[in-house]
Short mmCIF file of C-alpha atoms in Angstrom, two decimals:
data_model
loop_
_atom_site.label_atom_id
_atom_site.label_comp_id
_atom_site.label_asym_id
_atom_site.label_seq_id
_atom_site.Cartn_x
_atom_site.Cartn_y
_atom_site.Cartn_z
CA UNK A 1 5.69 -13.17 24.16
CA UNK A 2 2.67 -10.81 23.24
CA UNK A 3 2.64 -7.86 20.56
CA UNK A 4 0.70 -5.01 19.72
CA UNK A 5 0.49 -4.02 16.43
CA UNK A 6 -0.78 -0.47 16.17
CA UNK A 7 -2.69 0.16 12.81
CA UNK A 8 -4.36 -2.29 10.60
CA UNK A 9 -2.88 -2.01 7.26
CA UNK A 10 -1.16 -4.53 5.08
CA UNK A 11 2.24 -4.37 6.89
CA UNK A 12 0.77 -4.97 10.56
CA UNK A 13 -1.80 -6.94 9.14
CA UNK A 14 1.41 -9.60 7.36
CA UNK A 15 3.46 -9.08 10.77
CA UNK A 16 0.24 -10.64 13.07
CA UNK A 17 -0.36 -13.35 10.51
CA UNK A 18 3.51 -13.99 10.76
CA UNK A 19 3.72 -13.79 14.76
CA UNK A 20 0.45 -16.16 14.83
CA UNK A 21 1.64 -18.95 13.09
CA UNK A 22 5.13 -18.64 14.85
CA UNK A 23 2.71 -19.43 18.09
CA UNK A 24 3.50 -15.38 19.62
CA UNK A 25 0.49 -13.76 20.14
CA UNK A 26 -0.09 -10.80 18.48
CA UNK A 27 -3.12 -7.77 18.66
CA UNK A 28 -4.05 -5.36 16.18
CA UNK A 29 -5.48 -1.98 17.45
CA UNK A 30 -7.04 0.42 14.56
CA UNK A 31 -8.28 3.77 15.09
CA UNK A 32 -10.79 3.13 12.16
CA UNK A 33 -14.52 2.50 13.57
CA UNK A 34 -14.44 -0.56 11.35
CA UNK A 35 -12.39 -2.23 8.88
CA UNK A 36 -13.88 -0.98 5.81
CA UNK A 37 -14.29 3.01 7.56
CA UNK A 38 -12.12 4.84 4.46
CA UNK A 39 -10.59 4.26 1.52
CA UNK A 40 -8.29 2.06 1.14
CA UNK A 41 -7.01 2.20 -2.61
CA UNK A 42 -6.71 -0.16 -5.24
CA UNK A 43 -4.02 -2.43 -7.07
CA UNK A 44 -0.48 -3.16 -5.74
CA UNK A 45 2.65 -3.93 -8.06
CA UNK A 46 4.38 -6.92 -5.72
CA UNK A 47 8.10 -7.14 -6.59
CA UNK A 48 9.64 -11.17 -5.79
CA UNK A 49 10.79 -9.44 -2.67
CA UNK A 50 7.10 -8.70 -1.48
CA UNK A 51 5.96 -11.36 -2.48
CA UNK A 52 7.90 -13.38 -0.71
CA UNK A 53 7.67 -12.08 2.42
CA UNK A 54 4.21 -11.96 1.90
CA UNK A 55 4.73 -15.89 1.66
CA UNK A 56 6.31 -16.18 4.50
CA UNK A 57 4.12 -14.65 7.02
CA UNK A 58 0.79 -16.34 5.64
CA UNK A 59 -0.23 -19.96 6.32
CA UNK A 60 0.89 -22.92 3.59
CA UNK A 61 -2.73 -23.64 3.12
CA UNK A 62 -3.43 -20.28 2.01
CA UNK A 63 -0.44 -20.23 -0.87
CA UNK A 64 -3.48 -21.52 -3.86
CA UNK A 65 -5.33 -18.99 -3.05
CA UNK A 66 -2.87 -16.38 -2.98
CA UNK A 67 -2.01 -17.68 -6.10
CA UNK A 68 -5.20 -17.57 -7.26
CA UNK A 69 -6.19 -13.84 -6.60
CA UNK A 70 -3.35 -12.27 -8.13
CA UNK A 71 -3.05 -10.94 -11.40
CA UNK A 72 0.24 -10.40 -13.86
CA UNK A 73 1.93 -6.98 -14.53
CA UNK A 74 2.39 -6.61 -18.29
CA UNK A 75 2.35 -4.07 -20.55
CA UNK A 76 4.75 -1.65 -22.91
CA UNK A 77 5.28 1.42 -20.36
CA UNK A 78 5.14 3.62 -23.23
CA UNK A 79 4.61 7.56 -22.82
CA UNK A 80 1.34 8.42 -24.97
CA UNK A 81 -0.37 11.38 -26.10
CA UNK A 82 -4.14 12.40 -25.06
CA UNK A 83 -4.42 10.55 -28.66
CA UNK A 84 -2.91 7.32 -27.29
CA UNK A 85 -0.25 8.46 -30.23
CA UNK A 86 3.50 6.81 -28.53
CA UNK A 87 5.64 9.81 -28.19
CA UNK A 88 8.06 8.36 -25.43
CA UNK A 89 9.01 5.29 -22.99
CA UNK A 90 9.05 5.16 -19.53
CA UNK A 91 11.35 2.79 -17.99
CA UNK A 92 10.95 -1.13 -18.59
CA UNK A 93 8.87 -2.55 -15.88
CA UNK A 94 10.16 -5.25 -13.33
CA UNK A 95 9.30 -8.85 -12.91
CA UNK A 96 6.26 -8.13 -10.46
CA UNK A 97 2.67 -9.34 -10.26
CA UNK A 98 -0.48 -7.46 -9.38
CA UNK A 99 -2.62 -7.81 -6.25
CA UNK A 100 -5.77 -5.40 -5.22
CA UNK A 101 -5.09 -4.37 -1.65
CA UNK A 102 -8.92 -4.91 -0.43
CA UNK A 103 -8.63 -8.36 -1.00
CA UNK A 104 -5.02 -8.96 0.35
CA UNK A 105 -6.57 -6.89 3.45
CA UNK A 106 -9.16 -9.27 3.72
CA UNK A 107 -7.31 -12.25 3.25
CA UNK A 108 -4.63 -11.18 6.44
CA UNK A 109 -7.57 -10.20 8.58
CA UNK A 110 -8.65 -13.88 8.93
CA UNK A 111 -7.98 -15.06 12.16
CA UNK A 112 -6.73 -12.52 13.53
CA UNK A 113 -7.94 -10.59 16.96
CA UNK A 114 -8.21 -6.86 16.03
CA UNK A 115 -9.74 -3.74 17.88
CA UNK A 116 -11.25 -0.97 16.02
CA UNK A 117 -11.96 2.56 17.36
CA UNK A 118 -8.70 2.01 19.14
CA UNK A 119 -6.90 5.62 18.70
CA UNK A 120 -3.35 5.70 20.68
CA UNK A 121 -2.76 8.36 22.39
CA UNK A 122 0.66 7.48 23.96
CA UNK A 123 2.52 4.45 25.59
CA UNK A 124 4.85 3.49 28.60
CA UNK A 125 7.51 2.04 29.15
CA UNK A 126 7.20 -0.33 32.38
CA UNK A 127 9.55 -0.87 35.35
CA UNK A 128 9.13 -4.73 33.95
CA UNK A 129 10.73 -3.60 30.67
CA UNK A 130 7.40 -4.33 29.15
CA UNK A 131 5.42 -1.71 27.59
CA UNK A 132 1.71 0.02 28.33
CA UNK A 133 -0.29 1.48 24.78
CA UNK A 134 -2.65 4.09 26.32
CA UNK A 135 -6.30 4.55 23.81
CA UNK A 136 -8.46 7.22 23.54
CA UNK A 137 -11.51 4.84 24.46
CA UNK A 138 -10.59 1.65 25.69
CA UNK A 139 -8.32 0.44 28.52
CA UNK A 140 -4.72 0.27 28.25
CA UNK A 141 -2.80 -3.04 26.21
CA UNK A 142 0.47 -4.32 27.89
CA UNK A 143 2.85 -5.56 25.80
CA UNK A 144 6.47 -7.10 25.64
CA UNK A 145 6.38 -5.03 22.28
CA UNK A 146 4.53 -2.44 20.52
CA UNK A 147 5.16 -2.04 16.82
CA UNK A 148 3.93 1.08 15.03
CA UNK A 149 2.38 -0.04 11.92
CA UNK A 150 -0.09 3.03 11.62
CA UNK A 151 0.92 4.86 8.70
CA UNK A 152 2.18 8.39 7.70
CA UNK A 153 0.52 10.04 10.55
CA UNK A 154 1.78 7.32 12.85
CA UNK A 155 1.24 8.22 16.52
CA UNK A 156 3.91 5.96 18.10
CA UNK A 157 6.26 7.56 15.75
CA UNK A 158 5.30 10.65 17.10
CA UNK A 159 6.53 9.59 20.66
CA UNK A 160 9.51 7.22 20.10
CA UNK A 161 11.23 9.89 17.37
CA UNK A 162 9.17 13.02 17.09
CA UNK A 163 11.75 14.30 14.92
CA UNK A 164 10.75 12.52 12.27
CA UNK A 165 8.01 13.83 10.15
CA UNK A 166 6.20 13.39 6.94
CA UNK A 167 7.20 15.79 4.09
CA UNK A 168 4.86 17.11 1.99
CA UNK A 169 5.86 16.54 -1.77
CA UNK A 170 3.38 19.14 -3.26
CA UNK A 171 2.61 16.22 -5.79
CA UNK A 172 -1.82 15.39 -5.63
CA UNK A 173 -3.26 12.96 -7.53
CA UNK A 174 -6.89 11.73 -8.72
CA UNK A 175 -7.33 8.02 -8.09
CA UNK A 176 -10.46 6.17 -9.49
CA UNK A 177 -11.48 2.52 -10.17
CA UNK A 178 -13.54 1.67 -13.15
CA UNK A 179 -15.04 -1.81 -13.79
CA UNK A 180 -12.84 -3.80 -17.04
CA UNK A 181 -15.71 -4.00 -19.58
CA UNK A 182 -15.10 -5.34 -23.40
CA UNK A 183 -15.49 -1.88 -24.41
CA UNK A 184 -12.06 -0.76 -22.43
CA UNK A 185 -9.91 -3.97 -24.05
CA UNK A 186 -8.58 -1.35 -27.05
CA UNK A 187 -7.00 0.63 -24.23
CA UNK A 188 -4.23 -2.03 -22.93
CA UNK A 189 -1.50 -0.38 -24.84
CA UNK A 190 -1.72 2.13 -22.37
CA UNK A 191 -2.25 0.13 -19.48
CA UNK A 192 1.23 0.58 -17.28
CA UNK A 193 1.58 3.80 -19.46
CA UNK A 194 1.59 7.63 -19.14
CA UNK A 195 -0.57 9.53 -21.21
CA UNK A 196 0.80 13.07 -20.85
CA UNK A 197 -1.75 15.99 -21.45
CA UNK A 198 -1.30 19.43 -20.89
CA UNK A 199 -0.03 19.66 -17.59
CA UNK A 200 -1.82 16.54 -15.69
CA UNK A 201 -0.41 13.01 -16.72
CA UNK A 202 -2.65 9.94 -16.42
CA UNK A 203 -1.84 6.90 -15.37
CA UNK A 204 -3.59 3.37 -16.32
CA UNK A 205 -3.41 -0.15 -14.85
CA UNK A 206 -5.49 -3.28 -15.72
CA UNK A 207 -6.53 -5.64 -12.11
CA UNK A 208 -7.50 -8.64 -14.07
CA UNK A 209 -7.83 -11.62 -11.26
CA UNK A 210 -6.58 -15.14 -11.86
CA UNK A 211 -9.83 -16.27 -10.56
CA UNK A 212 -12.44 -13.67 -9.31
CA UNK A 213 -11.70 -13.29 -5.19
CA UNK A 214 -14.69 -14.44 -4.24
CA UNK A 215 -15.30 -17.27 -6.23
CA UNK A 216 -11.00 -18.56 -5.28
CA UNK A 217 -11.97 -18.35 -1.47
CA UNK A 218 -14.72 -20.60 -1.17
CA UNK A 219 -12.90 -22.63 -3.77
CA UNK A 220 -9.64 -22.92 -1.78
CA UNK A 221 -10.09 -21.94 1.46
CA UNK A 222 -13.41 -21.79 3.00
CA UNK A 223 -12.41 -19.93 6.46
CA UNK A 224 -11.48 -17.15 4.10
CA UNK A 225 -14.27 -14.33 2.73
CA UNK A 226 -13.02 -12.02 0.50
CA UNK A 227 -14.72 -9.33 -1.58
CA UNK A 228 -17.01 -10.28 -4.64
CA UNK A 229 -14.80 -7.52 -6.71
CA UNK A 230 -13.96 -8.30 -10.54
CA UNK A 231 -11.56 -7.11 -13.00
CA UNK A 232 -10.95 -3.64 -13.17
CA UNK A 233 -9.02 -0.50 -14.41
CA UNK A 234 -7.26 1.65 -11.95
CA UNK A 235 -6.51 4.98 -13.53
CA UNK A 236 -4.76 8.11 -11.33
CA UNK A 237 -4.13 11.72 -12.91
CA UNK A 238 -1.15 13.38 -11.25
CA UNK A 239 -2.48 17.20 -11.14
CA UNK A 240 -0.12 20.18 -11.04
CA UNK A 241 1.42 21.17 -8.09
CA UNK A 242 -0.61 21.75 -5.36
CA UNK A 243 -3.22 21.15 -7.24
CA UNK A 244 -6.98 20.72 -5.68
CA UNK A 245 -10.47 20.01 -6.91
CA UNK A 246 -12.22 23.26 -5.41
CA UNK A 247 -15.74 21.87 -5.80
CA UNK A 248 -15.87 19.54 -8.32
CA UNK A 249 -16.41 15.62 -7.42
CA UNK A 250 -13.06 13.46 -8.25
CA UNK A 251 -14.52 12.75 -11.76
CA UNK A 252 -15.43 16.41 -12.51
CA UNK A 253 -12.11 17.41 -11.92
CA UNK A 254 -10.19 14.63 -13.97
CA UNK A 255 -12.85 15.49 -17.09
CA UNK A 256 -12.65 19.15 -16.53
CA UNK A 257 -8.41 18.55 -17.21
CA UNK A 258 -9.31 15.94 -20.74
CA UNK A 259 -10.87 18.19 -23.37
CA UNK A 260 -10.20 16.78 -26.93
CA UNK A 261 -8.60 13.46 -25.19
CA UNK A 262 -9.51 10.40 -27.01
CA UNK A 263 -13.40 9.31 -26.49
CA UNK A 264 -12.10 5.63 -24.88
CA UNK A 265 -10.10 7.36 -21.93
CA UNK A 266 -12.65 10.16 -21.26
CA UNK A 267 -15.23 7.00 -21.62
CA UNK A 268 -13.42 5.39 -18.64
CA UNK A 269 -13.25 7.80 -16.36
CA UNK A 270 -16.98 8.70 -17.18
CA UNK A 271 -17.68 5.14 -15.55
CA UNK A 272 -15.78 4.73 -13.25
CA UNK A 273 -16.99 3.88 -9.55
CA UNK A 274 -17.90 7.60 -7.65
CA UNK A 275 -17.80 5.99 -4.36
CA UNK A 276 -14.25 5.10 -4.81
CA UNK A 277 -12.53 8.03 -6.05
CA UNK A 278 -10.77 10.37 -4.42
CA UNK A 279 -8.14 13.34 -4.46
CA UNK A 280 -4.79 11.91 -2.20
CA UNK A 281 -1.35 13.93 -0.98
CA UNK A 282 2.46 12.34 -1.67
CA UNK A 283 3.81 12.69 1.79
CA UNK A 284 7.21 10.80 2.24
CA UNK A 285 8.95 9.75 5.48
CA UNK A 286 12.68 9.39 5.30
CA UNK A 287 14.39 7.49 8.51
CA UNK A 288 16.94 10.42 8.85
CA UNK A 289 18.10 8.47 12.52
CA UNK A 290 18.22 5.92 14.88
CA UNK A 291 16.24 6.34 18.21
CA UNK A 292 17.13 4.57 21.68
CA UNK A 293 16.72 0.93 21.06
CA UNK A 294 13.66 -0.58 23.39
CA UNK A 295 10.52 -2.59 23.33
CA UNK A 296 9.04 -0.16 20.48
CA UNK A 297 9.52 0.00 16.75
CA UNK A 298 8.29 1.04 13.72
CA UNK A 299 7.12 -0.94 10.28
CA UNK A 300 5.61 0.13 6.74
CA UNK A 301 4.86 3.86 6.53
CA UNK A 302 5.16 5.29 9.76
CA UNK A 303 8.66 5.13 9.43
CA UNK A 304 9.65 5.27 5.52
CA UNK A 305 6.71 5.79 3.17
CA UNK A 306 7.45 6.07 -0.12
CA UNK A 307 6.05 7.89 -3.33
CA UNK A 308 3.54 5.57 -4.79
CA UNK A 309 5.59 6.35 -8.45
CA UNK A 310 8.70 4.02 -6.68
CA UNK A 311 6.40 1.40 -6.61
CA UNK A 312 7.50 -0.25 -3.87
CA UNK A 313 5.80 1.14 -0.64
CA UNK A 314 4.20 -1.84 0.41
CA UNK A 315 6.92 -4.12 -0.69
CA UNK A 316 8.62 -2.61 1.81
CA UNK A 317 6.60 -3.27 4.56
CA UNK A 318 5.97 -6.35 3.83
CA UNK A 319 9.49 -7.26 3.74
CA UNK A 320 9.51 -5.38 7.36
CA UNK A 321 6.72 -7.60 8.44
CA UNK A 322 8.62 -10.58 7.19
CA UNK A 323 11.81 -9.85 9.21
CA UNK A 324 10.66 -8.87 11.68
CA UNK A 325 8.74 -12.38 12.27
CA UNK A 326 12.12 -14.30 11.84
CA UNK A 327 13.96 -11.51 13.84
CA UNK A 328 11.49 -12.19 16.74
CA UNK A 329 11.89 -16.13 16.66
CA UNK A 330 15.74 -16.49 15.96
CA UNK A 331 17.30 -13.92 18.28
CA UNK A 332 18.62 -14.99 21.55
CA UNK A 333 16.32 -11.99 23.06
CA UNK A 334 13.85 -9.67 22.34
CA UNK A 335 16.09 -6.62 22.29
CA UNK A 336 18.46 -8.53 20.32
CA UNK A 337 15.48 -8.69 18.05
CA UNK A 338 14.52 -5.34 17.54
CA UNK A 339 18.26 -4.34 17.27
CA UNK A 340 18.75 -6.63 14.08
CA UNK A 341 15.45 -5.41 12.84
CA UNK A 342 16.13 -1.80 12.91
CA UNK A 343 19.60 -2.01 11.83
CA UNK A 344 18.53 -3.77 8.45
CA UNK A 345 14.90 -1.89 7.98
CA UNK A 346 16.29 1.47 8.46
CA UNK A 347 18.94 1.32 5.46
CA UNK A 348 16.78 -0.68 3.44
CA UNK A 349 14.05 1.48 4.18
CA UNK A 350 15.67 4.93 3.57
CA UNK A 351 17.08 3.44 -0.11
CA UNK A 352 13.32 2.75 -0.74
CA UNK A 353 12.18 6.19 0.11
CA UNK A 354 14.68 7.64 -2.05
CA UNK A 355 14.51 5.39 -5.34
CA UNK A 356 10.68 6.45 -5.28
CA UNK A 357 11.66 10.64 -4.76
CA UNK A 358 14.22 9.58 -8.42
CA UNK A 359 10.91 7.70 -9.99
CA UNK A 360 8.61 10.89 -9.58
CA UNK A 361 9.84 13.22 -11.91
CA UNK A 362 9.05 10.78 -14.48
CA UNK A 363 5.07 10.73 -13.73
CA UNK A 364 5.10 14.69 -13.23
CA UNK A 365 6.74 16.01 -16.41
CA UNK A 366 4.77 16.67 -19.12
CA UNK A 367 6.04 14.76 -22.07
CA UNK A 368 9.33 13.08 -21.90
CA UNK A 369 10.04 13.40 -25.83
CA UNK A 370 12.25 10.55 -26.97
#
């Protein structure tokens, strides 16, 4: 059996790592010039569920170092004043650890054959049953599956249910990353807390590795590189609605929004990293139906993305990566496959999409009061 995976992120990244050490052989094509083209954000909250299937698409011999490159989600989830004065509580957090995404990117790219500059402009189906992904600068890729794994915007989405579409939550937010110096220790009371000003909230969350990435890969498993990145803060101010940053850098605009706010927050986002800041939409996709069943489906984001505030976006695509593996190495056939993969995904999917929609207003209103 071969696959194409369409999109390199961490959901078709964990499928080809699954399919390659089930012995199917699997192809990633990203319409990215190279792997590190864009942004590609910061920490991940990994529920048991991710996690797991995360487990069970990588290799055993890479389970230390996974181990080793992950951090622990703690903290009070507290609401907090521009003060860091407790005025409110958000609801308790769930048994979860912390992950950056770069390196978990990293780590599933070992190994595995993938084509950049690869933008899909369509497929085929074949007389063979067998299916033909058509590029915008390269020569065709037959298949005996192609799996849409490319995102929001996801072109095979586009052709297999065009009906489908992202919707535009008017919600924009400020992400930054800013490096975990002694001098930011005071603020981990708020870390996994809102601090609610007047009318942007902020949002704080310590990346503090079990062993530094770098260091844990040439440690545990040499074949491996990952980035030479060290602890961190990731901070995000959710803006008004519709909110933009007219012609101020990321960091202007958070600042501009902080007058009076205590000197340690304003402090942090004073140093954080420029290069990696920048203003992002929440666009949702809800599976509202079923298409025709056939040698194409959909993973991750292109077919339920999820507001970042549910927490569990990529959770869910892992756990799509995951069964879809064991879907394509149990079933009698592959149609029988991708049957029992959709049938699952889709409710699953849909529940996750709207458990993050209830989880929003709690990040966009002001202050909560107890």
């Amino acid at each position: 059996m071969r696959v194409s995976v369409i999109g390199a992120g961490l959901g078709g990244l964990c499928l080809a790592q699954g399919l390659r050490g089930a012995g199917i052989e699997a192809q990633v094509f990203e319409r990215d010039p190279a792997i590190t083209a864009r942004f590609q954000g910061y920490r991940l909250v990994l529920n048991p569920v991710g996690f797991d299937a995360l487990r069970g698409c990588v290799p055993r011999r890479w389970y230390p170092l996974l181990d080793a490159v992950v951090g622990d989600a703690y903290g009070e989830r507290l609401i907090l004043d521009p003060q860091l004065n407790q005025i409110g509580e958000l609801e308790p957090g769930r048994n979860a650890i912390v992950v950056d995404r770069d390196v978990l990117r990293h780590l599933l790219l070992t190994g595995l054959t993938v084509h950049t500059g690869a933008a899909l402009t369509g497929y085929d189906l074949l007389a063979d049953g067998r299916v033909e992904a058509r590029f915008a600068d390269r020569d065709p890729a037959t298949a005996d599956l192609l799996v849409g794994a490319d995102g929001v915007n996801s072109a095979v989405r586009s052709v297999l249910s065009p009906q489908i579409t992202p919707t535009d939550t008017g919600v924009r937010f400020v992400i930054g990353r800013t490096p975990l110096t002694e001098q930011f220790t005071s603020l981990s009371r708020a870390f996994g807390s809102k601090i609610a000003g007047d009318g942007v909230n902020l949002l704080l969350g310590a990346m503090r590795f079990r062993t530094p990435p770098k260091e844990a890969a040439e440690a545990l498993a040499p074949e491996v590189t990952l980035p030479d990145i060290h602890d961190y803060v990731r901070w995000a101010m959710i803006l008004p609605p519709n909110g933009s940053l007219g012609t101020e850098t990321p960091q202007e605009a958070v600042l501009s929004r902080m007058p009076g706010w205590h000197p340690d927050l304003r402090a942090l986002i004073e140093q954080s990293d420029p290069d990696n800041s920048t203003l992002l939409s929440i666009r949702v996709v809800e599976p509202a139906h079923r298409w025709t069943p056939g040698p194409v489906t959909l993973l991750g984001d292109a077919i339920h993305a999820t507001s970042p505030t549910g927490g569990n976006g990529a959770n869910t695509a892992l756990r799509d990566a995951d069964l879809l593996r064991r879907t394509l190495t149990q079933a009698p056939t592959l149609l029988d496959a991708v049957d029992n993969y959709e049938r699952h995904m889709l409710d699953y999917g849909a529940e996750a999409v709207r458990f993050s929609l209830a989880a929003l207003p709690a990040y966009t209103t002001q202050r909560n009061q107890p």
